[in-house]
Amino acid sequence: MEFECQRGTKIGLEDCSIDCVDYPCREKVDTSFIEPSKNPKSFIFDSEKQNSLWRLDGKGGSLSLKCEELLAVNEVLPDCRSITDLPPALISEILNCLEPKELGVVSCVNASLYCLASEHHVWKEFYCERWGQPILLAPLGAEHADEKSWKELFVEREFRSKTFMGCYSIDTLYGHTEACGMWDLEEGLSIASSRPLGCTIRAVAADSRLLIAGGTDGFIHGWRAEDGNPHLFDLRSPQNQNMEFRVWEHEGPITCLALDLNKMYSGSWDMSIRVWDRSSLKCLKVLMHNDWVWSLAPHDTTVASAAGSDLYVWDTNIGSELATVNNVHTGNAFSLVRSHTGKLLFTGGEDGAIRMFEISRNDKFHLRRVATWIPHSGAVYSLAFEFPWLVSASSDGKLSLIDVRKLLRTNRSYVMEKPSKVDNRAKNVEPPQRMLHGFGSNLFAVDVGLDRIVCAGEEGIVRIWNFSEALEVEQRVRALRGLRLENRMRRRKLQSEMTGKGSCADQCSVAAKKNQLNGDRNSWHNKRRVTGKLKA
């Protein structure tokens, strides 16, 4: 890429051409600005458009604004003839504006661009935008050359996101009571179970440091993680004030719970959301609604909530309402989930519909509806999102899997804090990519991980849809398909060869028969000649 205008050369710029023979930046008239008048032989010149493209220079000559921009770039970067001549920091900023697929294409150009396009911090942003921080990740650096880079982690995770379209197995967990329990998903065995809490548990939330449960009596019961415990929480031990606690503030049943680094969030049928400090267990804020609170989803300093049929976004620092969408669903909005970046919201309601919203944050918060799906015939009680899959559980006993990648054209908008380019397909979206059946009763909860989907319903059992072997099964199927295709091609080749040999033999036999007939015909003529001579 060359920024200088050399003499005797012509540079094409979109609809105009620059002739640099007489003057380094003298531009020809663009015929697109000459409009025909009523008389076909006469033309009218649009001076306003022309003036917008031309400016007088100090020497009295006309200077094109486009060529002026090129000269300005040439003054800043005098010896840059290609992108590799730019400073590495500038190239890195340019690459930060690309998508992962585009970065992969750029890395195939040469070795220097491969190193720049494979920088750890770029792929770390891509990874964290979609899936958050990895749970277990070794430090990256020269002393850990054998560890996976952020690019490798991203490519592997993106590849494994295809598993939910493959084969699966179903595991079932039994033995639930009015208590909290932990299970080993690999073995399908119960690890620990707490003593009965005396009421129905309606909500559970956990991370690596805290496990909390909320019930119909309006309290929040919690367990802190123990150092050295392989299962983090000791649910079987008698009540310990240092490791176990219970708080009372709500005046109605707890319907939803959530955790972040420093706070706990609880929603209740008393039409409030309470924000708690994790260390002191004190209530910091009370966010009052106009109806029962069904679900909530915090992110950073905001929390989204669904109360009645309305959708809210709150500022948890000052306790003010940032945005509201009324009548999101026909009936109650039972479920709500948010992406890792906090820019996308998904709601499920009593009408069996799932709606996708985008949060734009310019001068004020704004919620824009992007898409709507109606995959269920009953109410959608629970939603879970793990990029790119949105999973819903309904009262019709079915799970739906929706891939939202086709609706997103982010263009690095999550990092740059600009409104993302999301296709407005609210009335024309694809149906769910997959529906999972096999439940005859209400499904109240669902969650999705790397290769598993866990759901629970009215039956009192937990089902695990295991897709961990989907890729291996698909690879074996493709290998067998390739072998069958290779054998089929080999048989066709042998058949064609045999057919070729058979046709040659047939041609030889036909030729022999023709020669035999001709020989017989000639002998008959010879016999007639001989008999004619004898008669004479």
PDB file of N, CA, C and O in Angstrom, residues 6-7 36 42 53 78 122 157 182 204 219 227 237 263 303 380 440 459 466 481 533:
ATOM      1  N   GLN A   6       3.226   9.517  -7.219  1.00  0.00           N
ATOM      2  CA  GLN A   6       4.378   9.667  -8.099  1.00  0.00           C
ATOM      3  C   GLN A   6       3.945  10.251  -9.432  1.00  0.00           C
ATOM      4  O   GLN A   6       2.817  10.095  -9.871  1.00  0.00           O
ATOM      5  N   ARG A   7       4.871  10.920 -10.090  1.00  0.00           N
ATOM      6  CA  ARG A   7       4.563  11.508 -11.383  1.00  0.00           C
ATOM      7  C   ARG A   7       4.370  10.418 -12.425  1.00  0.00           C
ATOM      8  O   ARG A   7       5.066   9.422 -12.446  1.00  0.00           O
ATOM      9  N   PRO A  36     -28.051  15.142 -16.263  1.00  0.00           N
ATOM     10  CA  PRO A  36     -28.684  15.553 -17.512  1.00  0.00           C
ATOM     11  C   PRO A  36     -29.886  16.434 -17.240  1.00  0.00           C
ATOM     12  O   PRO A  36     -30.639  16.222 -16.309  1.00  0.00           O
ATOM     13  N   SER A  42     -27.686  18.933 -23.455  1.00  0.00           N
ATOM     14  CA  SER A  42     -27.078  19.853 -22.503  1.00  0.00           C
ATOM     15  C   SER A  42     -26.996  19.183 -21.140  1.00  0.00           C
ATOM     16  O   SER A  42     -27.793  18.328 -20.814  1.00  0.00           O
ATOM     17  N   LEU A  53     -15.640  18.612  -2.790  1.00  0.00           N
ATOM     18  CA  LEU A  53     -14.502  17.749  -3.068  1.00  0.00           C
ATOM     19  C   LEU A  53     -13.230  18.521  -3.401  1.00  0.00           C
ATOM     20  O   LEU A  53     -12.169  17.928  -3.521  1.00  0.00           O
ATOM     21  N   PRO A  78       6.075   8.693   6.623  1.00  0.00           N
ATOM     22  CA  PRO A  78       6.697   9.002   5.332  1.00  0.00           C
ATOM     23  C   PRO A  78       7.158   7.788   4.546  1.00  0.00           C
ATOM     24  O   PRO A  78       7.126   7.794   3.327  1.00  0.00           O
ATOM     25  N   VAL A 122      -5.555 -10.103  22.877  1.00  0.00           N
ATOM     26  CA  VAL A 122      -6.658  -9.985  21.914  1.00  0.00           C
ATOM     27  C   VAL A 122      -7.606 -11.171  22.063  1.00  0.00           C
ATOM     28  O   VAL A 122      -8.822 -11.002  22.164  1.00  0.00           O
ATOM     29  N   ARG A 157     -12.714 -23.884  22.561  1.00  0.00           N
ATOM     30  CA  ARG A 157     -14.056 -23.674  23.112  1.00  0.00           C
ATOM     31  C   ARG A 157     -15.073 -23.433  22.001  1.00  0.00           C
ATOM     32  O   ARG A 157     -16.212 -23.916  22.062  1.00  0.00           O
ATOM     33  N   MET A 182     -25.435 -31.953  46.750  1.00  0.00           N
ATOM     34  CA  MET A 182     -24.401 -31.866  45.725  1.00  0.00           C
ATOM     35  C   MET A 182     -24.207 -33.239  45.107  1.00  0.00           C
ATOM     36  O   MET A 182     -24.232 -34.259  45.808  1.00  0.00           O
ATOM     37  N   VAL A 204     -31.481 -21.468  44.136  1.00  0.00           N
ATOM     38  CA  VAL A 204     -30.133 -21.818  44.586  1.00  0.00           C
ATOM     39  C   VAL A 204     -29.136 -21.055  43.727  1.00  0.00           C
ATOM     40  O   VAL A 204     -29.341 -20.890  42.517  1.00  0.00           O
ATOM     41  N   PHE A 219     -36.373 -16.847  53.990  1.00  0.00           N
ATOM     42  CA  PHE A 219     -35.004 -16.702  54.480  1.00  0.00           C
ATOM     43  C   PHE A 219     -33.997 -17.133  53.407  1.00  0.00           C
ATOM     44  O   PHE A 219     -34.340 -17.818  52.443  1.00  0.00           O
ATOM     45  N   ASP A 227     -11.493 -24.422  53.251  1.00  0.00           N
ATOM     46  CA  ASP A 227     -10.175 -24.666  52.669  1.00  0.00           C
ATOM     47  C   ASP A 227      -9.809 -26.141  52.838  1.00  0.00           C
ATOM     48  O   ASP A 227      -9.974 -26.721  53.914  1.00  0.00           O
ATOM     49  N   SER A 237     -22.139 -31.419  58.083  1.00  0.00           N
ATOM     50  CA  SER A 237     -21.711 -31.122  59.452  1.00  0.00           C
ATOM     51  C   SER A 237     -22.796 -30.325  60.183  1.00  0.00           C
ATOM     52  O   SER A 237     -23.625 -29.654  59.558  1.00  0.00           O
ATOM     53  N   LYS A 263     -21.360  -9.029  46.203  1.00  0.00           N
ATOM     54  CA  LYS A 263     -22.751  -8.875  46.625  1.00  0.00           C
ATOM     55  C   LYS A 263     -23.554 -10.155  46.413  1.00  0.00           C
ATOM     56  O   LYS A 263     -23.186 -11.016  45.600  1.00  0.00           O
ATOM     57  N   VAL A 303     -28.447  -4.489  37.715  1.00  0.00           N
ATOM     58  CA  VAL A 303     -29.169  -5.742  37.859  1.00  0.00           C
ATOM     59  C   VAL A 303     -30.454  -5.627  37.050  1.00  0.00           C
ATOM     60  O   VAL A 303     -31.164  -4.620  37.128  1.00  0.00           O
ATOM     61  N   VAL A 380     -42.548 -20.629  29.830  1.00  0.00           N
ATOM     62  CA  VAL A 380     -41.096 -20.807  29.899  1.00  0.00           C
ATOM     63  C   VAL A 380     -40.662 -20.430  31.304  1.00  0.00           C
ATOM     64  O   VAL A 380     -40.642 -19.247  31.674  1.00  0.00           O
ATOM     65  N   GLY A 440     -42.593 -35.508  30.815  1.00  0.00           N
ATOM     66  CA  GLY A 440     -44.042 -35.417  30.762  1.00  0.00           C
ATOM     67  C   GLY A 440     -44.629 -34.410  31.717  1.00  0.00           C
ATOM     68  O   GLY A 440     -45.848 -34.304  31.824  1.00  0.00           O
ATOM     69  N   GLU A 459     -41.236 -33.720  38.706  1.00  0.00           N
ATOM     70  CA  GLU A 459     -41.073 -35.114  39.107  1.00  0.00           C
ATOM     71  C   GLU A 459     -40.159 -35.279  40.310  1.00  0.00           C
ATOM     72  O   GLU A 459     -40.136 -36.352  40.932  1.00  0.00           O
ATOM     73  N   ASN A 466     -25.883 -35.425  28.485  1.00  0.00           N
ATOM     74  CA  ASN A 466     -24.419 -35.468  28.379  1.00  0.00           C
ATOM     75  C   ASN A 466     -24.011 -35.509  26.906  1.00  0.00           C
ATOM     76  O   ASN A 466     -24.284 -36.473  26.194  1.00  0.00           O
ATOM     77  N   ARG A 481     -17.853 -43.110   7.310  1.00  0.00           N
ATOM     78  CA  ARG A 481     -18.429 -42.612   6.069  1.00  0.00           C
ATOM     79  C   ARG A 481     -17.357 -42.483   4.988  1.00  0.00           C
ATOM     80  O   ARG A 481     -17.582 -42.798   3.821  1.00  0.00           O
ATOM     81  N   LYS A 533     -17.547 -71.751 -65.020  1.00  0.00           N
ATOM     82  CA  LYS A 533     -16.484 -72.146 -65.930  1.00  0.00           C
ATOM     83  C   LYS A 533     -16.686 -73.585 -66.411  1.00  0.00           C
ATOM     84  O   LYS A 533     -16.467 -73.909 -67.571  1.00  0.00           O
TER      85      LYS A 533
END
